[in-house]
Every structure is written in structure tokens, then in C-alpha cells.
Amino acid sequence: MEISNLQKKLNEGKFVITSEIGPGKGTNLEFLKEAEIIKDKVDAINVTDLQSSVMRLGSLCVCHLLIDMGIEPIFQITCRDRNRLALQSDLLSAYVLGIRNVLCLTGDHPILGDHPEAKPVFDLDSVSLLKVASMLMEGKDMKGNALDGKVEFFLGAVVSPCYEPIDLQIIKMEKKIEQGARFFQTQAIYDLKKFEEFMKRVEKYKVPVLGGIVLLKSAGMAKYMNENVAGVSVPDRYIEMMAKAKKEEKVKVSLEIGAELIKGMKDMCNGIHIMPLGWDKYVPDLLYLSGLI
Amino acid sequence: MIYSELKPFEEILKSLKEKSVFFILCSGCAEVVRVSDDKSVEEIENKLKENQKVITGKIKIDFLCSKNLIARKLSRHIDKLSKSSSILVFSCGIGVQCVSKIVDIPAYPATNTIYFGGFQGLWPGEERCDECGTCYLGITGGICPITFCTKQLINGPCGGTNKGKCEIDPNKDCGWVLIYEKLKNIEKLEILKDYKEPRNYKLIEVSSKLRKKIFYDIDKNEEF
């Protein structure tokens, strides 16, 4: 039985579109407008969990607000800030608040954020978090104690198809599947050849993969990502295209690159996951250019 | 002085997938608390033989935390080592790491290191032992995931590894990439597929009884 639309659509073999929003730093809910813009164009929206290790409004609360807006959320939960008690408790809370899709991640190190002195928790990791969530679904906590009322989740995880060494990613992906991951969203893809090779290797697991899309905002951003973001390599061709584009043409060129990538990966995977990083307003255009709407 | 306890025999047997085993014992600080006393080592030896393992040799080295010393001492046992498909190490976590660095034969810890009280060994290298009480070195090619991974992850790397380096510092090696390379080198990559249960943090709280015992041992030894 399917417990979310995301799961239902993937089970039916339909091509799925997800996107994401990042809660702001404070109580201003202006950012929810971004979700409103893409609401009817996507199947579900991820809510990031203190993305980049910056203290912000929480993912659990915003997922709940999305449900009120008629949007299906994907609750991102990381192991950076909570120990095993808090993680299990938040998973129970998520279920009670109507959240059904949960994406389990390790999380960035706090040193990278705005509270670099914070104690890094990492009591569980993405793999053990999936196992714990699977146990809650069986009506038990991780110690095997019975729950008075269990949870039902569609569990997901992440994978980085252009990571080196790739074997290490695939081994971890396999462990995530063994512990309950039923769908994957990937790191941003710019190298379709590498992505295709990766998809061929993981095909045997029969677990849906949504290819990650991040729109390039400038040549500088692409160069920065190549240098600093794990598993991301933007080809020179795209960097040149962005560098050559006049200021008023940047968005157009960026969307063309995005559409080229989406068209290229459409037949390789089960859906796409768009990380707009503030460019939510261009997501409908991107989907149109890609032939998806 | 270092307090370790022997891993349960079943765990040692499970980790030793190889047929032949070479024993290396540290007789530095570890000996003071009789971790690797002859009787318990002999017991393990016999039980392993009962389980069709071949013991190819057994040596004691004063301080297994000294890689120079290990290299020198082991060079006299090349014959036996070349006939060994695994090494069982009786020492603190640092000793296991040092042996793994020197020899390309899978090395497994026979003990869990619980407590470094008082004086410690020579320890001249970059290896660190966190006294976690759950020695993982047997499943990580002798590279400690607790001290080499910034997030102390035990089920593989996070997604932050960039060009083999840690997400927090481009000059810091990713512990899991090191583990991967070592395991690949000794043809043990399949170990990475095993799921590891979350760590038991209860073990880092050492009982006052144990603390007393360790200092008692030091005092007693210093009288000689």
C-alpha cells in the first residue's frame, strides 16, 4: 500500500519531479511563497534541515506548513544536531504531523556553518538512521521497545553519482537500501556520461533514483562548485556558456543548460530533483523548456 | 597504562576470515595490566586451532606504537609472515593501526581499548586511539574511523568528501577514502558492506573501580 503520492507515482513508473525549499533564518515565512510558485508543477517538495549547518527555522515545522498549503513535503532529517533519542522522537512527531516522505542524511559538519564551535553530534549516521526509522515503522524503537502507535514512512536517502571513488558511494547506497531506503535523490549532475555509467551500475537494485539539478547562476558559481562541492564537476563547456552570456541573458542560458541536462537524463532515471537555491520562480520555465509540462 | 579487554572470542573468530594467523603482542604499557598475558593468549590460540585456523607464529614487541620498532622486529619473521593471511594484534588501538600501516596483511584487533590511564607508550605517530571500547580496526583496514573521520562515522563516508579530502579542511585526508584504499589494497573491500550498529557510548564511562585498579597496578609495578 502506498502511503504518499510520491511513492504512488514512483510505483506506477511515472516520471517524478521534486524540488526543495530552505527555511529562512528567523520566523519570517516569506520563503513559503517560493513553494507556492512551484506547488502545482512538482510532486513533492523537500524541506532542508538547517542547510549548510546554519541555524534556521526547522524542517519539521515547515513540512507541516506545506501540508497546510496542500503540498506534499519530503522531510529532510540529518544526524548532525540530534542524538538517537531526539531523532526517534522527531520521526514520531513528523508522522503525527502528517509527514510521510522522509529523507535521511548524515548532514554537513557544524564547522561549515554559522555556529562552528557547536558540538558535532553524529550519534547515528544516514544508514543507522534509516534502520531506526524502519524499526519505528515496525512499531518498535531502536532498542526494541514497543511503541504505542507506529509510524508509516516512505524512506529516502541521497547518493552522489559523480563522487570519487564511486565504489565507496555504491557500497553505501547498497547499505542504505538494505536498511530501508526506497528512493534516492542525487547530488547535482552536470556530467551525463558519468551519471549514465552510475545508473547502469545501480540498476540492479531496482530503487528509483531522482537526478539532481542545480541551475548555474554564473560562471563563478560553477567554478566555485567544481573546487569546493563534493561530487560536482561542471564541464568547461557550460562554464564558457555562462561566462559568454550577457547579463540579461544569464537566466536564459542557465535554463537552457538545465533543460539540456533534464532532457539528457530523463530516460536514465525515474525523476528529477531540482534544487533551485532561490531561483524557484524559474522552475516552471525550466520544466517547460525540458518538455515536462 | 592502558586497560583493554579481550574481545569476545566469537567476534575475533568472525573477523578472522582467513585460514592462517600470525600473533603480534605488545609488551609495552599493555602488559602492565596483563591484557595479553600468556594464559589468555594461549586460550585464544587453542580455540582458533579448534576452529581449523593455523597459527603461523607469535611475537612480542615492546612498544607496538613505534612503527620503526615493528618494521625492525617483523623483518626477522618475514618467512612466517609470508605464510600468514592475517595478523591478530594484542595491543591498544594505536598498536593495531601501526601494524596495519607497516604490513599489507589484514590485521585484526584482539582487544577493545577502554582506558589510557597515567603513562602512555612511545606513540610517535599520527595514529590516535579514542578509547571507544568497541575497536573497529578489524573492519577498517587498521585505520580508525573514530579518530580519522571528522564525524566519527562507522558505516562509510558522508557525501562531503572532495577530491579525497574532508569537507572541513581541504588539507585533511578523508578517513574513509584512506580506509577504502587500504581495504582495496588488501582485497578486503567486501567488509565495507557490513552494517555497523550505532556505537555504544556507555563504554566511554570507565568505572571508578577500574580507574583505581589501574593506578594500583602502576604503584605496584613501580615498587619493583
Short mmCIF file of C-alpha atoms in Angstrom, two decimals:
data_model
loop_
_atom_site.label_atom_id
_atom_site.label_comp_id
_atom_site.label_asym_id
_atom_site.label_seq_id
_atom_site.Cartn_x
_atom_site.Cartn_y
_atom_site.Cartn_z
CA MET A 1 0.00 0.00 0.00
CA GLU A 2 1.30 3.44 -0.90
CA ILE A 3 1.43 5.97 1.86
CA SER A 4 2.36 9.07 -0.16
CA ASN A 5 1.73 10.42 -3.64
CA LEU A 6 5.44 10.37 -4.28
CA GLN A 7 5.57 6.66 -3.55
CA LYS A 8 2.42 6.02 -5.57
CA LYS A 9 3.74 7.83 -8.64
CA LEU A 10 7.11 6.10 -8.46
CA ASN A 11 5.44 2.71 -8.04
CA GLU A 12 3.33 3.43 -11.12
CA GLY A 13 6.55 4.06 -13.02
CA LYS A 14 5.72 7.71 -13.69
CA PHE A 15 8.46 10.31 -14.06
CA VAL A 16 8.58 12.29 -10.83
CA ILE A 17 9.57 15.90 -10.19
CA THR A 18 10.63 17.11 -6.75
CA SER A 19 12.08 20.41 -5.69
CA GLU A 20 13.19 21.90 -2.41
CA ILE A 21 12.94 24.94 -0.20
CA GLY A 22 15.26 26.11 2.53
CA PRO A 23 13.64 27.69 5.60
CA GLY A 24 14.93 31.14 6.49
CA LYS A 25 16.87 32.36 9.47
CA GLY A 26 14.10 33.66 11.69
CA THR A 27 10.35 33.48 11.85
CA ASN A 28 9.58 35.32 8.60
CA LEU A 29 7.57 32.93 6.40
CA GLU A 30 8.10 34.90 3.19
CA PHE A 31 10.07 31.97 1.72
CA LEU A 32 6.89 29.90 1.59
CA LYS A 33 5.97 31.95 -1.50
CA GLU A 34 8.71 30.02 -3.30
CA ALA A 35 6.82 26.82 -2.55
CA GLU A 36 3.57 28.44 -3.74
CA ILE A 37 5.14 29.23 -7.15
CA ILE A 38 6.17 25.62 -7.83
CA LYS A 39 3.31 23.95 -5.95
CA ASP A 40 1.39 22.72 -8.98
CA LYS A 41 4.43 21.87 -11.05
CA VAL A 42 6.08 19.33 -8.75
CA ASP A 43 5.07 16.13 -6.97
CA ALA A 44 6.70 16.89 -3.64
CA ILE A 45 8.96 19.47 -2.04
CA ASN A 46 11.96 18.74 0.19
CA VAL A 47 12.47 20.93 3.21
CA THR A 48 16.13 21.15 4.14
CA ASP A 49 17.30 20.60 7.71
CA LEU A 50 19.46 23.56 8.78
CA GLN A 51 21.11 23.54 5.37
CA SER A 52 24.84 24.38 5.29
CA SER A 53 24.83 23.92 9.09
CA VAL A 54 23.28 27.36 9.56
CA MET A 55 20.81 27.75 12.46
CA ARG A 56 17.35 28.40 10.99
CA LEU A 57 13.66 27.64 11.22
CA GLY A 58 13.19 23.88 11.45
CA SER A 59 12.35 21.41 8.71
CA LEU A 60 9.68 19.62 10.75
CA CYS A 61 7.67 22.79 11.28
CA VAL A 62 7.95 23.91 7.65
CA CYS A 63 6.93 20.45 6.36
CA HIS A 64 3.81 20.82 8.46
CA LEU A 65 3.13 24.27 6.99
CA LEU A 66 3.50 22.82 3.47
CA ILE A 67 0.87 20.18 4.25
CA ASP A 68 -1.47 23.01 5.30
CA MET A 69 -0.80 24.61 1.91
CA GLY A 70 -1.76 21.38 0.15
CA ILE A 71 1.83 20.47 -0.76
CA GLU A 72 3.36 17.06 -0.12
CA PRO A 73 6.61 17.54 1.79
CA ILE A 74 9.77 15.45 1.96
CA PHE A 75 11.15 15.85 5.48
CA GLN A 76 14.95 16.07 5.42
CA ILE A 77 16.43 14.87 8.67
CA THR A 78 20.17 14.90 9.41
CA CYS A 79 22.28 13.36 12.17
CA ARG A 80 24.31 16.50 12.82
CA ASP A 81 22.30 18.04 15.66
CA ARG A 82 20.31 15.32 17.40
CA ASN A 83 21.23 12.15 19.22
CA ARG A 84 19.31 8.91 18.82
CA LEU A 85 16.61 9.89 21.31
CA ALA A 86 15.83 13.19 19.61
CA LEU A 87 15.94 11.69 16.10
CA GLN A 88 13.46 8.97 17.01
CA SER A 89 11.23 11.46 18.80
CA ASP A 90 11.25 13.83 15.80
CA LEU A 91 10.35 10.96 13.50
CA LEU A 92 7.33 10.21 15.71
CA SER A 93 6.43 13.91 15.67
CA ALA A 94 6.77 14.01 11.89
CA TYR A 95 4.32 11.16 11.49
CA VAL A 96 1.81 12.75 13.86
CA LEU A 97 2.05 16.00 11.87
CA GLY A 98 1.11 14.14 8.69
CA ILE A 99 4.57 13.83 7.15
CA ARG A 100 5.06 10.62 5.14
CA ASN A 101 8.18 11.13 3.00
CA VAL A 102 11.42 11.22 4.98
CA LEU A 103 14.89 11.77 3.53
CA CYS A 104 17.65 10.54 5.87
CA LEU A 105 21.05 12.23 5.64
CA THR A 106 24.27 12.39 7.63
CA GLY A 107 24.43 16.19 7.46
CA ASP A 108 27.21 18.73 6.96
CA HIS A 109 29.74 19.28 9.72
CA PRO A 110 28.84 22.25 12.00
CA ILE A 111 32.27 23.79 11.28
CA LEU A 112 30.91 24.77 7.85
CA GLY A 113 28.05 26.82 9.27
CA ASP A 114 27.39 29.86 11.40
CA HIS A 115 27.97 28.09 14.74
CA PRO A 116 31.33 26.47 14.03
CA GLU A 117 32.01 25.91 17.73
CA ALA A 118 29.00 23.60 18.08
CA LYS A 119 29.37 20.01 19.22
CA PRO A 120 29.04 17.73 16.18
CA VAL A 121 26.57 15.00 17.22
CA PHE A 122 26.55 12.27 14.54
CA ASP A 123 25.36 9.75 17.12
CA LEU A 124 23.67 7.89 14.26
CA ASP A 125 24.61 8.09 10.57
CA SER A 126 22.42 8.07 7.47
CA VAL A 127 22.48 4.27 7.35
CA SER A 128 21.63 3.67 11.00
CA LEU A 129 19.01 6.44 10.87
CA LEU A 130 17.28 4.55 8.05
CA LYS A 131 17.38 1.38 10.11
CA VAL A 132 15.94 3.19 13.14
CA ALA A 133 13.14 4.71 11.02
CA SER A 134 12.40 1.25 9.60
CA MET A 135 12.14 -0.12 13.15
CA LEU A 136 9.71 2.66 14.12
CA MET A 137 7.64 1.53 11.12
CA GLU A 138 7.53 -1.93 12.67
CA GLY A 139 6.20 -0.43 15.88
CA LYS A 140 9.44 -0.62 17.87
CA ASP A 141 12.05 1.89 18.96
CA MET A 142 15.69 1.12 18.16
CA LYS A 143 16.05 -0.76 21.45
CA GLY A 144 13.14 -2.98 20.51
CA ASN A 145 10.70 -1.40 22.99
CA ALA A 146 7.11 -1.45 21.75
CA LEU A 147 5.57 1.82 20.52
CA ASP A 148 2.03 2.77 21.36
CA GLY A 149 1.16 3.67 17.77
CA LYS A 150 3.67 3.14 14.96
CA VAL A 151 4.75 5.30 12.02
CA GLU A 152 4.44 4.83 8.26
CA PHE A 153 7.05 6.43 6.08
CA PHE A 154 8.31 6.37 2.52
CA LEU A 155 12.03 6.48 3.28
CA GLY A 156 14.59 8.06 1.00
CA ALA A 157 18.29 8.79 1.00
CA VAL A 158 20.89 10.58 -1.08
CA VAL A 159 23.69 9.42 -3.33
CA SER A 160 26.43 11.25 -5.22
CA PRO A 161 26.86 9.69 -8.69
CA CYS A 162 30.00 11.66 -9.63
CA TYR A 163 31.78 11.02 -6.33
CA GLU A 164 35.31 9.58 -6.38
CA PRO A 165 35.88 6.76 -5.59
CA ILE A 166 32.46 5.77 -6.87
CA ASP A 167 32.67 2.22 -5.44
CA LEU A 168 32.54 3.72 -1.97
CA GLN A 169 29.30 5.57 -2.81
CA ILE A 170 27.72 2.49 -4.32
CA ILE A 171 28.60 0.34 -1.29
CA LYS A 172 27.00 2.94 0.96
CA MET A 173 23.95 3.16 -1.32
CA GLU A 174 23.57 -0.60 -1.04
CA LYS A 175 23.71 -0.35 2.76
CA LYS A 176 21.07 2.38 2.72
CA ILE A 177 18.78 0.19 0.62
CA GLU A 178 19.33 -2.75 2.97
CA GLN A 179 18.28 -0.56 5.89
CA GLY A 180 15.11 0.75 4.27
CA ALA A 181 15.80 3.44 1.63
CA ARG A 182 13.10 3.20 -1.06
CA PHE A 183 14.09 6.17 -3.23
CA PHE A 184 17.21 8.24 -3.86
CA GLN A 185 17.82 11.86 -4.72
CA THR A 186 21.24 12.68 -6.10
CA GLN A 187 23.83 15.41 -5.85
CA ALA A 188 23.69 17.92 -8.75
CA ILE A 189 24.52 16.23 -12.06
CA TYR A 190 26.38 18.04 -14.85
CA ASP A 191 28.15 15.07 -16.38
CA LEU A 192 25.54 12.91 -18.12
CA LYS A 193 28.05 10.29 -19.20
CA LYS A 194 29.14 9.66 -15.62
CA PHE A 195 25.52 9.66 -14.49
CA GLU A 196 24.62 7.08 -17.12
CA GLU A 197 27.50 4.84 -16.03
CA PHE A 198 26.36 5.20 -12.44
CA MET A 199 22.74 4.39 -13.28
CA LYS A 200 23.84 1.27 -15.15
CA ARG A 201 25.70 0.09 -12.06
CA VAL A 202 22.79 0.67 -9.66
CA GLU A 203 20.02 -0.50 -11.97
CA LYS A 204 20.09 -3.93 -10.32
CA TYR A 205 18.85 -2.51 -7.01
CA LYS A 206 15.51 -1.53 -8.61
CA VAL A 207 15.21 1.51 -6.35
CA PRO A 208 14.05 4.75 -8.01
CA VAL A 209 16.65 7.49 -8.46
CA LEU A 210 15.80 11.18 -8.96
CA GLY A 211 18.64 13.02 -10.71
CA GLY A 212 19.74 16.25 -9.05
CA ILE A 213 19.52 19.57 -10.92
CA VAL A 214 21.09 22.81 -9.73
CA LEU A 215 20.75 25.82 -12.04
CA LEU A 216 24.03 27.60 -12.67
CA LYS A 217 23.69 31.26 -11.77
CA SER A 218 27.08 32.31 -13.13
CA ALA A 219 30.43 31.02 -14.37
CA GLY A 220 31.84 31.93 -10.95
CA MET A 221 29.32 29.73 -9.19
CA ALA A 222 30.24 26.81 -11.46
CA LYS A 223 33.95 27.28 -10.77
CA TYR A 224 33.30 27.56 -7.04
CA MET A 225 31.29 24.33 -7.04
CA ASN A 226 33.97 22.49 -9.01
CA GLU A 227 36.52 23.49 -6.42
CA ASN A 228 34.50 23.15 -3.22
CA VAL A 229 31.44 20.98 -3.63
CA ALA A 230 31.91 17.26 -3.27
CA GLY A 231 30.96 15.16 -6.28
CA VAL A 232 30.20 18.13 -8.55
CA SER A 233 32.08 18.79 -11.77
CA VAL A 234 30.63 21.32 -14.17
CA PRO A 235 32.16 20.81 -17.64
CA ASP A 236 34.13 23.69 -19.19
CA ARG A 237 31.54 23.99 -21.96
CA TYR A 238 28.84 25.08 -19.51
CA ILE A 239 31.22 27.42 -17.70
CA GLU A 240 32.08 29.08 -21.03
CA MET A 241 28.39 29.37 -21.95
CA MET A 242 27.69 31.15 -18.67
CA ALA A 243 30.78 33.36 -18.99
CA LYS A 244 29.89 34.44 -22.53
CA ALA A 245 26.24 35.20 -21.74
CA LYS A 246 25.37 38.91 -21.37
CA LYS A 247 23.91 39.93 -18.04
CA GLU A 248 20.32 39.92 -19.30
CA GLU A 249 20.84 36.55 -20.96
CA LYS A 250 22.27 34.71 -17.95
CA VAL A 251 18.94 33.26 -16.80
CA LYS A 252 18.04 32.14 -20.31
CA VAL A 253 21.39 30.37 -20.80
CA SER A 254 21.20 28.83 -17.34
CA LEU A 255 17.73 27.45 -18.06
CA GLU A 256 18.93 26.10 -21.43
CA ILE A 257 21.73 24.23 -19.69
CA GLY A 258 19.27 22.93 -17.07
CA ALA A 259 16.82 21.80 -19.76
CA GLU A 260 19.61 20.07 -21.71
CA LEU A 261 20.58 18.13 -18.58
CA ILE A 262 16.99 17.19 -17.76
CA LYS A 263 16.29 16.02 -21.31
CA GLY A 264 19.55 14.06 -21.26
CA MET A 265 18.82 12.26 -18.01
CA LYS A 266 15.09 11.76 -18.50
CA ASP A 267 15.44 8.26 -19.91
CA MET A 268 18.17 7.25 -17.49
CA CYS A 269 16.36 7.70 -14.18
CA ASN A 270 12.95 7.82 -12.50
CA GLY A 271 12.63 11.53 -11.96
CA ILE A 272 14.45 14.74 -11.20
CA HIS A 273 15.10 16.68 -8.04
CA ILE A 274 15.50 20.40 -8.67
CA MET A 275 17.43 22.43 -6.08
CA PRO A 276 16.59 26.00 -7.14
CA LEU A 277 18.68 27.80 -4.46
CA GLY A 278 16.37 30.82 -4.55
CA TRP A 279 15.55 30.61 -8.27
CA ASP A 280 12.18 28.96 -7.65
CA LYS A 281 10.47 31.46 -9.93
CA TYR A 282 12.35 29.97 -12.91
CA VAL A 283 11.40 26.36 -12.13
CA PRO A 284 8.16 26.46 -14.21
CA ASP A 285 10.13 27.82 -17.22
CA LEU A 286 12.79 25.16 -16.72
CA LEU A 287 10.17 22.41 -16.70
CA TYR A 288 8.54 23.89 -19.81
CA LEU A 289 11.87 24.06 -21.68
CA SER A 290 12.57 20.46 -20.65
CA GLY A 291 9.27 19.33 -22.10
CA LEU A 292 7.98 18.13 -18.75
CA ILE A 293 4.95 20.45 -18.59
CA MET B 1 48.99 2.37 31.48
CA ILE B 2 46.43 1.05 29.10
CA TYR B 3 43.45 -1.01 30.00
CA SER B 4 41.99 -3.15 27.28
CA GLU B 5 39.77 -6.13 27.43
CA LEU B 6 39.77 -9.09 25.11
CA LYS B 7 37.04 -9.05 22.51
CA PRO B 8 34.63 -11.97 22.85
CA PHE B 9 36.16 -14.99 21.10
CA GLU B 10 33.17 -15.21 18.73
CA GLU B 11 33.87 -11.68 17.50
CA ILE B 12 37.56 -12.48 16.94
CA LEU B 13 36.63 -15.64 15.06
CA LYS B 14 34.07 -13.80 12.95
CA SER B 15 36.57 -11.13 11.93
CA LEU B 16 39.29 -13.66 11.08
CA LYS B 17 38.02 -14.98 7.77
CA GLU B 18 41.50 -16.10 6.80
CA LYS B 19 42.95 -19.55 7.41
CA SER B 20 46.35 -18.65 8.87
CA VAL B 21 47.00 -16.22 11.69
CA PHE B 22 50.18 -14.58 12.97
CA PHE B 23 50.03 -13.24 16.54
CA ILE B 24 51.65 -9.92 17.49
CA LEU B 25 51.58 -8.95 21.14
CA CYS B 26 52.51 -5.63 22.63
CA SER B 27 54.53 -5.92 25.80
CA GLY B 28 54.68 -2.19 26.41
CA CYS B 29 52.09 -0.48 28.55
CA ALA B 30 49.51 -3.09 27.67
CA GLU B 31 51.38 -5.79 29.51
CA VAL B 32 51.22 -3.94 32.80
CA VAL B 33 47.55 -4.64 33.10
CA ARG B 34 48.05 -8.13 31.71
CA VAL B 35 45.81 -7.73 28.70
CA SER B 36 47.90 -10.10 26.72
CA ASP B 37 49.04 -12.38 29.47
CA ASP B 38 50.33 -15.68 28.21
CA LYS B 39 47.40 -17.68 29.51
CA SER B 40 44.62 -15.77 27.76
CA VAL B 41 46.63 -15.60 24.53
CA GLU B 42 47.18 -19.34 24.70
CA GLU B 43 43.49 -19.90 25.22
CA ILE B 44 42.66 -17.92 22.08
CA GLU B 45 45.37 -19.79 20.21
CA ASN B 46 43.86 -23.14 21.19
CA LYS B 47 40.34 -22.10 20.41
CA LEU B 48 41.41 -20.85 16.99
CA LYS B 49 43.14 -24.16 16.30
CA GLU B 50 39.94 -25.94 17.30
CA ASN B 51 38.28 -23.83 14.60
CA GLN B 52 40.73 -25.06 11.94
CA LYS B 53 42.95 -22.00 11.99
CA VAL B 54 46.70 -22.31 11.57
CA ILE B 55 48.86 -20.23 13.91
CA THR B 56 51.94 -19.32 11.88
CA GLY B 57 53.87 -17.57 14.63
CA LYS B 58 53.78 -15.40 17.69
CA ILE B 59 56.00 -12.49 18.64
CA LYS B 60 56.10 -9.88 21.36
CA ILE B 61 57.21 -6.34 20.61
CA ASP B 62 57.98 -3.85 23.37
CA PHE B 63 56.01 -0.93 22.05
CA LEU B 64 53.68 -1.55 19.11
CA CYS B 65 53.11 2.19 18.82
CA SER B 66 56.60 2.51 17.35
CA LYS B 67 56.45 1.76 13.64
CA ASN B 68 60.25 1.63 13.33
CA LEU B 69 60.39 -0.99 16.00
CA ILE B 70 57.62 -3.03 14.35
CA ALA B 71 59.39 -2.90 10.98
CA ARG B 72 62.70 -3.97 12.53
CA LYS B 73 61.24 -6.79 14.57
CA LEU B 74 58.96 -8.08 11.83
CA SER B 75 61.79 -8.17 9.30
CA ARG B 76 63.18 -11.15 11.22
CA HIS B 77 59.93 -13.02 10.72
CA ILE B 78 59.38 -12.47 7.00
CA ASP B 79 59.24 -16.24 6.38
CA LYS B 80 56.41 -16.80 8.81
CA LEU B 81 54.62 -13.61 7.81
CA SER B 82 54.66 -14.55 4.16
CA LYS B 83 52.80 -17.73 5.12
CA SER B 84 50.20 -15.76 7.10
CA SER B 85 47.00 -14.46 5.63
CA SER B 86 46.06 -12.43 8.71
CA ILE B 87 47.50 -10.92 11.88
CA LEU B 88 45.86 -10.84 15.28
CA VAL B 89 47.11 -7.92 17.36
CA PHE B 90 47.02 -7.75 21.15
CA SER B 91 47.58 -4.10 21.96
CA CYS B 92 45.81 -0.78 22.28
CA GLY B 93 44.17 0.72 19.18
CA ILE B 94 47.35 2.51 18.21
CA GLY B 95 49.30 -0.74 18.02
CA VAL B 96 46.78 -2.21 15.57
CA GLN B 97 46.92 0.92 13.42
CA CYS B 98 50.72 0.87 13.36
CA VAL B 99 50.89 -2.81 12.40
CA SER B 100 48.36 -2.19 9.60
CA LYS B 101 50.50 0.64 8.28
CA ILE B 102 53.65 -1.47 8.18
CA VAL B 103 52.27 -4.73 6.77
CA ASP B 104 49.85 -5.33 3.90
CA ILE B 105 48.28 -8.31 5.61
CA PRO B 106 44.86 -7.78 7.20
CA ALA B 107 45.42 -7.04 10.90
CA TYR B 108 42.64 -7.51 13.43
CA PRO B 109 42.39 -6.24 16.99
CA ALA B 110 42.01 -8.93 19.66
CA THR B 111 41.03 -6.32 22.23
CA ASN B 112 38.87 -3.28 22.87
CA THR B 113 40.82 -0.37 24.31
CA ILE B 114 38.94 1.10 27.22
CA TYR B 115 41.15 3.45 29.15
CA PHE B 116 44.52 5.17 28.90
CA GLY B 117 45.36 5.98 32.50
CA GLY B 118 48.65 7.53 33.58
CA PHE B 119 51.77 6.99 31.48
CA GLN B 120 51.37 6.02 27.84
CA GLY B 121 53.72 4.41 25.38
CA LEU B 122 56.12 5.95 22.88
CA TRP B 123 53.40 6.93 20.46
CA PRO B 124 55.44 8.92 17.95
CA GLY B 125 52.98 8.83 15.02
CA GLU B 126 49.76 10.42 13.87
CA GLU B 127 47.60 7.48 14.96
CA ARG B 128 45.20 8.15 17.79
CA CYS B 129 43.03 5.87 19.88
CA ASP B 130 39.84 7.28 21.35
CA GLU B 131 39.40 4.52 23.97
CA CYS B 132 35.94 3.86 22.49
CA GLY B 133 35.78 0.32 23.88
CA THR B 134 34.47 -1.04 20.54
CA CYS B 135 37.63 -1.39 18.44
CA TYR B 136 36.59 -1.07 14.77
CA LEU B 137 40.08 -1.53 13.32
CA GLY B 138 39.36 -5.06 12.13
CA ILE B 139 36.72 -3.82 9.71
CA THR B 140 38.50 -0.69 8.54
CA GLY B 141 41.88 -1.97 7.40
CA GLY B 142 43.50 -0.75 10.61
CA ILE B 143 42.58 2.92 10.06
CA CYS B 144 40.46 4.24 12.89
CA PRO B 145 37.08 5.69 11.76
CA ILE B 146 36.63 7.31 15.15
CA THR B 147 39.83 9.36 15.05
CA PHE B 148 40.31 9.72 11.27
CA CYS B 149 36.73 10.63 10.30
CA THR B 150 35.70 14.08 11.46
CA LYS B 151 32.14 12.85 12.00
CA GLN B 152 33.27 9.54 13.57
CA LEU B 153 31.15 7.67 11.04
CA ILE B 154 31.21 3.88 11.16
CA ASN B 155 29.08 2.96 8.11
CA GLY B 156 31.12 4.61 5.39
CA PRO B 157 31.86 8.16 4.28
CA CYS B 158 29.48 11.11 4.25
CA GLY B 159 28.85 12.89 0.96
CA GLY B 160 31.29 15.64 1.84
CA THR B 161 34.49 14.02 0.59
CA ASN B 162 36.02 16.30 -2.02
CA LYS B 163 38.98 15.03 -4.05
CA GLY B 164 39.79 12.58 -1.27
CA LYS B 165 39.79 15.30 1.39
CA CYS B 166 37.48 16.07 4.29
CA GLU B 167 34.72 18.64 3.86
CA ILE B 168 36.02 20.66 6.80
CA ASP B 169 39.59 21.03 5.56
CA PRO B 170 41.00 20.59 2.02
CA ASN B 171 44.30 19.52 3.56
CA LYS B 172 42.84 16.79 5.75
CA ASP B 173 42.54 13.32 4.23
CA CYS B 174 39.09 11.77 4.29
CA GLY B 175 39.43 8.87 6.75
CA TRP B 176 37.00 6.75 4.74
CA VAL B 177 38.90 7.21 1.50
CA LEU B 178 42.03 6.02 3.35
CA ILE B 179 40.05 3.06 4.70
CA TYR B 180 38.74 2.30 1.20
CA GLU B 181 42.21 2.42 -0.35
CA LYS B 182 43.70 0.20 2.33
CA LEU B 183 40.89 -2.37 2.12
CA LYS B 184 41.14 -2.37 -1.67
CA ASN B 185 44.88 -2.90 -1.39
CA ILE B 186 44.47 -5.92 0.91
CA GLU B 187 41.49 -7.18 -1.14
CA LYS B 188 39.00 -6.86 1.70
CA LEU B 189 36.53 -4.36 0.22
CA GLU B 190 33.60 -6.67 0.94
CA ILE B 191 33.98 -5.91 4.68
CA LEU B 192 32.66 -2.40 3.97
CA LYS B 193 29.27 -3.83 3.10
CA ASP B 194 28.60 -4.99 6.67
CA TYR B 195 26.20 -2.76 8.57
CA LYS B 196 27.58 -1.48 11.87
CA GLU B 197 25.18 -0.88 14.71
CA PRO B 198 25.35 2.56 16.37
CA ARG B 199 28.25 2.92 18.77
CA ASN B 200 27.77 2.16 22.48
CA TYR B 201 28.68 5.39 24.27
CA LYS B 202 28.24 3.76 27.66
CA LEU B 203 31.67 2.26 27.17
CA ILE B 204 33.46 5.61 27.37
CA GLU B 205 32.45 5.95 31.00
CA VAL B 206 35.08 3.99 32.85
CA SER B 207 34.09 2.71 36.28
CA SER B 208 35.84 4.17 39.31
CA LYS B 209 36.70 0.60 40.27
CA LEU B 210 38.67 0.22 37.05
CA ARG B 211 40.41 3.57 37.48
CA LYS B 212 41.52 2.54 40.95
CA LYS B 213 42.73 -0.79 39.72
CA ILE B 214 44.88 0.83 37.05
CA PHE B 215 46.57 3.23 39.42
CA TYR B 216 47.04 0.41 41.88
CA ASP B 217 48.81 -1.57 39.19
CA ILE B 218 51.08 1.32 38.36
CA ASP B 219 52.02 1.81 42.00
CA LYS B 220 52.63 -1.86 42.46
CA ASN B 221 54.84 -2.07 39.42
CA GLU B 222 56.85 0.96 40.36
CA GLU B 223 57.80 -0.73 43.63
CA PHE B 224 59.78 -3.37 41.78
#
